[in-house]
């Protein structure tokens, strides 16, 4: 049962209409999440801006996926895990990475596992990390800018994950085959 309205271009507040039109052009559809966020044009704009900025960060496709999915899984987001599984497939991310993230099993790459671990440490501890946490992350080949980029990704995912929990946003048809639930 959806608890927040999912807008389309016709029902959305005036300031959200161009943002939904951009979603339609970019994705060939209006993702359900965007339809929900359209109820507040400011949050939809913030989400779209954070998404664009995060995809322009220092992370490659695999690393973006690790940050997104580690957060999605930790937050048990029924909508974002399948959506980002489909997105990872479109980005040609190795399916072993996606499955390990979905199943909360260690990643084969020690560098990507360090990224997953740091992301989860930041999420679980609400940003309170130790110097030892940072040192282990840096030893894996990451830098301070990567810590900040994780926080950028977390900002985006907090908007989507929390919204989807409250709205109980139905998974878009394009991603239904990637349905997921926390084990």
PDB file of C-alpha atoms in Angstrom:
ATOM      1  CA  UNK A   1       0.000   0.000   0.000  1.00  0.00           C
ATOM      2  CA  UNK A   2       1.445   3.347  -1.055  1.00  0.00           C
ATOM      3  CA  UNK A   3       1.193   5.993   1.637  1.00  0.00           C
ATOM      4  CA  UNK A   4       2.361   8.997  -0.406  1.00  0.00           C
ATOM      5  CA  UNK A   5       1.008  10.057  -3.792  1.00  0.00           C
ATOM      6  CA  UNK A   6       2.955   9.077  -6.884  1.00  0.00           C
ATOM      7  CA  UNK A   7       2.648  12.020  -9.263  1.00  0.00           C
ATOM      8  CA  UNK A   8       2.763  12.071 -13.021  1.00  0.00           C
ATOM      9  CA  UNK A   9       3.438  15.167 -15.111  1.00  0.00           C
ATOM     10  CA  UNK A  10      -0.223  16.166 -15.067  1.00  0.00           C
ATOM     11  CA  UNK A  11      -0.780  15.793 -11.303  1.00  0.00           C
ATOM     12  CA  UNK A  12       2.565  17.185 -10.118  1.00  0.00           C
ATOM     13  CA  UNK A  13       2.957  20.659  -8.641  1.00  0.00           C
ATOM     14  CA  UNK A  14       3.919  23.170 -11.344  1.00  0.00           C
ATOM     15  CA  UNK A  15       7.557  23.450 -10.218  1.00  0.00           C
ATOM     16  CA  UNK A  16       7.958  19.663 -10.388  1.00  0.00           C
ATOM     17  CA  UNK A  17       6.612  19.253 -13.935  1.00  0.00           C
ATOM     18  CA  UNK A  18       9.880  20.157 -15.733  1.00  0.00           C
ATOM     19  CA  UNK A  19      11.819  17.907 -13.364  1.00  0.00           C
ATOM     20  CA  UNK A  20       9.522  14.977 -14.170  1.00  0.00           C
ATOM     21  CA  UNK A  21       9.817  15.791 -17.868  1.00  0.00           C
ATOM     22  CA  UNK A  22      13.614  15.530 -17.461  1.00  0.00           C
ATOM     23  CA  UNK A  23      13.163  12.135 -15.776  1.00  0.00           C
ATOM     24  CA  UNK A  24      10.940  10.993 -18.651  1.00  0.00           C
ATOM     25  CA  UNK A  25      13.574  12.059 -21.191  1.00  0.00           C
ATOM     26  CA  UNK A  26      16.474  10.520 -19.246  1.00  0.00           C
ATOM     27  CA  UNK A  27      14.882   7.176 -18.382  1.00  0.00           C
ATOM     28  CA  UNK A  28      12.096   6.728 -20.926  1.00  0.00           C
ATOM     29  CA  UNK A  29       9.705   6.663 -17.958  1.00  0.00           C
ATOM     30  CA  UNK A  30       9.104   8.467 -14.711  1.00  0.00           C
ATOM     31  CA  UNK A  31      10.558   6.277 -11.954  1.00  0.00           C
ATOM     32  CA  UNK A  32       8.085   5.816  -9.117  1.00  0.00           C
ATOM     33  CA  UNK A  33      10.529   7.415  -6.700  1.00  0.00           C
ATOM     34  CA  UNK A  34      10.626  10.573  -8.822  1.00  0.00           C
ATOM     35  CA  UNK A  35       6.832  10.583  -8.918  1.00  0.00           C
ATOM     36  CA  UNK A  36       6.711  10.496  -5.122  1.00  0.00           C
ATOM     37  CA  UNK A  37       9.432  13.120  -4.723  1.00  0.00           C
ATOM     38  CA  UNK A  38       7.505  15.413  -7.090  1.00  0.00           C
ATOM     39  CA  UNK A  39       5.158  16.118  -4.186  1.00  0.00           C
ATOM     40  CA  UNK A  40       7.910  18.518  -3.072  1.00  0.00           C
ATOM     41  CA  UNK A  41       9.659  19.997  -6.103  1.00  0.00           C
ATOM     42  CA  UNK A  42      12.572  21.004  -3.875  1.00  0.00           C
ATOM     43  CA  UNK A  43      13.329  17.443  -2.740  1.00  0.00           C
ATOM     44  CA  UNK A  44      13.001  16.130  -6.299  1.00  0.00           C
ATOM     45  CA  UNK A  45      15.442  18.791  -7.483  1.00  0.00           C
ATOM     46  CA  UNK A  46      17.783  18.024  -4.581  1.00  0.00           C
ATOM     47  CA  UNK A  47      17.679  14.296  -5.348  1.00  0.00           C
ATOM     48  CA  UNK A  48      18.321  14.791  -9.054  1.00  0.00           C
ATOM     49  CA  UNK A  49      21.169  17.216  -8.335  1.00  0.00           C
ATOM     50  CA  UNK A  50      22.765  14.894  -5.766  1.00  0.00           C
ATOM     51  CA  UNK A  51      22.495  12.002  -8.232  1.00  0.00           C
ATOM     52  CA  UNK A  52      24.206  14.003 -10.953  1.00  0.00           C
ATOM     53  CA  UNK A  53      26.938  15.195  -8.595  1.00  0.00           C
ATOM     54  CA  UNK A  54      27.565  11.714  -7.195  1.00  0.00           C
ATOM     55  CA  UNK A  55      27.882  10.190 -10.670  1.00  0.00           C
ATOM     56  CA  UNK A  56      30.485  12.896 -11.392  1.00  0.00           C
ATOM     57  CA  UNK A  57      32.447  12.102  -8.227  1.00  0.00           C
ATOM     58  CA  UNK A  58      35.804  10.367  -8.002  1.00  0.00           C
ATOM     59  CA  UNK A  59      34.212   6.894  -8.149  1.00  0.00           C
ATOM     60  CA  UNK A  60      34.051   4.604 -11.187  1.00  0.00           C
ATOM     61  CA  UNK A  61      30.937   2.573 -12.116  1.00  0.00           C
ATOM     62  CA  UNK A  62      31.768  -0.320  -9.784  1.00  0.00           C
ATOM     63  CA  UNK A  63      32.527   1.998  -6.883  1.00  0.00           C
ATOM     64  CA  UNK A  64      29.309   3.979  -7.405  1.00  0.00           C
ATOM     65  CA  UNK A  65      27.430   0.685  -7.293  1.00  0.00           C
ATOM     66  CA  UNK A  66      29.205  -0.411  -4.107  1.00  0.00           C
ATOM     67  CA  UNK A  67      28.286   2.801  -2.295  1.00  0.00           C
ATOM     68  CA  UNK A  68      24.690   2.876  -3.561  1.00  0.00           C
ATOM     69  CA  UNK A  69      23.951  -0.780  -2.892  1.00  0.00           C
ATOM     70  CA  UNK A  70      25.745  -1.019   0.443  1.00  0.00           C
ATOM     71  CA  UNK A  71      23.527   1.811   1.676  1.00  0.00           C
ATOM     72  CA  UNK A  72      20.372   0.467   0.007  1.00  0.00           C
ATOM     73  CA  UNK A  73      20.859  -2.966   1.575  1.00  0.00           C
ATOM     74  CA  UNK A  74      21.753  -1.573   4.988  1.00  0.00           C
ATOM     75  CA  UNK A  75      18.615   0.578   4.876  1.00  0.00           C
ATOM     76  CA  UNK A  76      16.557  -2.402   3.594  1.00  0.00           C
ATOM     77  CA  UNK A  77      15.171  -0.371   0.694  1.00  0.00           C
ATOM     78  CA  UNK A  78      12.744  -2.624  -1.169  1.00  0.00           C
ATOM     79  CA  UNK A  79      12.688  -0.174  -4.107  1.00  0.00           C
ATOM     80  CA  UNK A  80      16.314   0.928  -4.458  1.00  0.00           C
ATOM     81  CA  UNK A  81      18.003  -2.481  -4.273  1.00  0.00           C
ATOM     82  CA  UNK A  82      16.184  -3.797  -7.369  1.00  0.00           C
ATOM     83  CA  UNK A  83      16.477  -0.435  -9.141  1.00  0.00           C
ATOM     84  CA  UNK A  84      20.230  -0.261  -8.569  1.00  0.00           C
ATOM     85  CA  UNK A  85      20.607  -3.890  -9.580  1.00  0.00           C
ATOM     86  CA  UNK A  86      19.108  -2.970 -12.949  1.00  0.00           C
ATOM     87  CA  UNK A  87      21.186   0.199 -13.120  1.00  0.00           C
ATOM     88  CA  UNK A  88      24.365  -1.779 -12.337  1.00  0.00           C
ATOM     89  CA  UNK A  89      23.501  -4.167 -15.169  1.00  0.00           C
ATOM     90  CA  UNK A  90      23.039  -1.208 -17.535  1.00  0.00           C
ATOM     91  CA  UNK A  91      26.411   0.157 -16.382  1.00  0.00           C
ATOM     92  CA  UNK A  92      27.966  -3.263 -17.124  1.00  0.00           C
ATOM     93  CA  UNK A  93      29.066  -3.792 -13.505  1.00  0.00           C
ATOM     94  CA  UNK A  94      30.185  -7.374 -12.853  1.00  0.00           C
ATOM     95  CA  UNK A  95      27.170  -9.371 -11.635  1.00  0.00           C
ATOM     96  CA  UNK A  96      29.331 -10.958  -8.913  1.00  0.00           C
ATOM     97  CA  UNK A  97      29.705  -7.517  -7.351  1.00  0.00           C
ATOM     98  CA  UNK A  98      25.982  -6.872  -7.486  1.00  0.00           C
ATOM     99  CA  UNK A  99      25.099 -10.261  -6.017  1.00  0.00           C
ATOM    100  CA  UNK A 100      27.643  -9.963  -3.204  1.00  0.00           C
ATOM    101  CA  UNK A 101      26.211  -6.569  -2.285  1.00  0.00           C
ATOM    102  CA  UNK A 102      22.620  -7.835  -2.401  1.00  0.00           C
ATOM    103  CA  UNK A 103      23.558 -10.870  -0.280  1.00  0.00           C
ATOM    104  CA  UNK A 104      25.851  -8.974   2.108  1.00  0.00           C
ATOM    105  CA  UNK A 105      28.810 -11.218   1.358  1.00  0.00           C
ATOM    106  CA  UNK A 106      32.395  -9.965   0.996  1.00  0.00           C
ATOM    107  CA  UNK A 107      33.461  -8.612  -2.371  1.00  0.00           C
ATOM    108  CA  UNK A 108      36.274 -10.395  -4.203  1.00  0.00           C
ATOM    109  CA  UNK A 109      38.204  -7.149  -4.701  1.00  0.00           C
ATOM    110  CA  UNK A 110      39.870  -6.070  -1.461  1.00  0.00           C
ATOM    111  CA  UNK A 111      39.710  -2.435  -2.585  1.00  0.00           C
ATOM    112  CA  UNK A 112      35.966  -2.601  -3.266  1.00  0.00           C
ATOM    113  CA  UNK A 113      35.456  -4.453   0.016  1.00  0.00           C
ATOM    114  CA  UNK A 114      37.273  -1.627   1.813  1.00  0.00           C
ATOM    115  CA  UNK A 115      34.887   0.826   0.136  1.00  0.00           C
ATOM    116  CA  UNK A 116      31.868  -1.241   1.194  1.00  0.00           C
ATOM    117  CA  UNK A 117      33.221  -1.493   4.741  1.00  0.00           C
ATOM    118  CA  UNK A 118      33.878   2.254   5.025  1.00  0.00           C
ATOM    119  CA  UNK A 119      30.470   3.071   3.584  1.00  0.00           C
ATOM    120  CA  UNK A 120      28.768   0.810   6.116  1.00  0.00           C
ATOM    121  CA  UNK A 121      30.912   2.155   8.945  1.00  0.00           C
ATOM    122  CA  UNK A 122      29.819   5.699   8.098  1.00  0.00           C
ATOM    123  CA  UNK A 123      26.149   4.666   7.824  1.00  0.00           C
ATOM    124  CA  UNK A 124      25.991   2.479  10.937  1.00  0.00           C
ATOM    125  CA  UNK A 125      27.949   4.911  13.107  1.00  0.00           C
ATOM    126  CA  UNK A 126      26.268   8.039  11.736  1.00  0.00           C
ATOM    127  CA  UNK A 127      29.581   9.419  10.545  1.00  0.00           C
ATOM    128  CA  UNK A 128      31.493   8.650  13.721  1.00  0.00           C
ATOM    129  CA  UNK A 129      34.488   6.788  12.341  1.00  0.00           C
ATOM    130  CA  UNK A 130      37.830   6.182  14.002  1.00  0.00           C
ATOM    131  CA  UNK A 131      41.284   7.022  12.755  1.00  0.00           C
ATOM    132  CA  UNK A 132      41.837   3.262  12.406  1.00  0.00           C
ATOM    133  CA  UNK A 133      38.785   3.086  10.100  1.00  0.00           C
ATOM    134  CA  UNK A 134      40.198   5.887   7.971  1.00  0.00           C
ATOM    135  CA  UNK A 135      43.708   4.396   7.951  1.00  0.00           C
ATOM    136  CA  UNK A 136      42.376   1.027   6.735  1.00  0.00           C
ATOM    137  CA  UNK A 137      40.399   2.806   3.997  1.00  0.00           C
ATOM    138  CA  UNK A 138      43.406   4.830   2.891  1.00  0.00           C
ATOM    139  CA  UNK A 139      45.618   1.719   2.945  1.00  0.00           C
ATOM    140  CA  UNK A 140      43.256   0.179   0.377  1.00  0.00           C
ATOM    141  CA  UNK A 141      44.093   3.005  -2.029  1.00  0.00           C
ATOM    142  CA  UNK A 142      41.457   5.598  -1.230  1.00  0.00           C
ATOM    143  CA  UNK A 143      41.921   9.224  -0.199  1.00  0.00           C
ATOM    144  CA  UNK A 144      40.112  11.860   1.854  1.00  0.00           C
ATOM    145  CA  UNK A 145      38.060  12.960  -1.180  1.00  0.00           C
ATOM    146  CA  UNK A 146      36.611   9.437  -1.329  1.00  0.00           C
ATOM    147  CA  UNK A 147      35.338   9.710   2.255  1.00  0.00           C
ATOM    148  CA  UNK A 148      33.575  12.921   1.287  1.00  0.00           C
ATOM    149  CA  UNK A 149      32.197  11.321  -1.882  1.00  0.00           C
ATOM    150  CA  UNK A 150      30.719   8.496   0.207  1.00  0.00           C
ATOM    151  CA  UNK A 151      28.922  11.163   2.257  1.00  0.00           C
ATOM    152  CA  UNK A 152      27.616  12.683  -0.982  1.00  0.00           C
ATOM    153  CA  UNK A 153      26.265   9.279  -2.055  1.00  0.00           C
ATOM    154  CA  UNK A 154      24.772   8.754   1.393  1.00  0.00           C
ATOM    155  CA  UNK A 155      22.965  12.089   1.088  1.00  0.00           C
ATOM    156  CA  UNK A 156      21.347  10.943  -2.150  1.00  0.00           C
ATOM    157  CA  UNK A 157      20.467   7.507  -0.771  1.00  0.00           C
ATOM    158  CA  UNK A 158      19.012   8.895   2.454  1.00  0.00           C
ATOM    159  CA  UNK A 159      16.493  10.882   0.412  1.00  0.00           C
ATOM    160  CA  UNK A 160      15.510   7.884  -1.706  1.00  0.00           C
ATOM    161  CA  UNK A 161      15.610   5.159   0.935  1.00  0.00           C
ATOM    162  CA  UNK A 162      13.656   7.095   3.542  1.00  0.00           C
ATOM    163  CA  UNK A 163      11.117   8.310   0.984  1.00  0.00           C
ATOM    164  CA  UNK A 164      10.567   4.780  -0.287  1.00  0.00           C
ATOM    165  CA  UNK A 165      10.055   3.471   3.245  1.00  0.00           C
ATOM    166  CA  UNK A 166       7.415   6.101   3.970  1.00  0.00           C
ATOM    167  CA  UNK A 167       5.766   5.924   0.522  1.00  0.00           C
ATOM    168  CA  UNK A 168       6.109   2.152   0.114  1.00  0.00           C
ATOM    169  CA  UNK A 169       6.901   3.007  -3.496  1.00  0.00           C
ATOM    170  CA  UNK A 170       6.071   0.103  -5.830  1.00  0.00           C
ATOM    171  CA  UNK A 171       9.095  -1.247  -7.706  1.00  0.00           C
ATOM    172  CA  UNK A 172       9.042  -0.049 -11.312  1.00  0.00           C
ATOM    173  CA  UNK A 173       8.108  -2.729 -13.853  1.00  0.00           C
ATOM    174  CA  UNK A 174      11.575  -2.493 -15.435  1.00  0.00           C
ATOM    175  CA  UNK A 175      13.147  -3.631 -12.141  1.00  0.00           C
ATOM    176  CA  UNK A 176      10.571  -6.128 -10.822  1.00  0.00           C
ATOM    177  CA  UNK A 177      12.720  -9.066 -11.982  1.00  0.00           C
ATOM    178  CA  UNK A 178      15.385  -7.883  -9.519  1.00  0.00           C
ATOM    179  CA  UNK A 179      13.028  -7.934  -6.516  1.00  0.00           C
ATOM    180  CA  UNK A 180      14.829  -8.151  -3.175  1.00  0.00           C
ATOM    181  CA  UNK A 181      14.121  -8.416   0.511  1.00  0.00           C
ATOM    182  CA  UNK A 182      16.442  -8.420   3.498  1.00  0.00           C
ATOM    183  CA  UNK A 183      17.295 -11.908   4.675  1.00  0.00           C
TER     184      UNK A 183
END
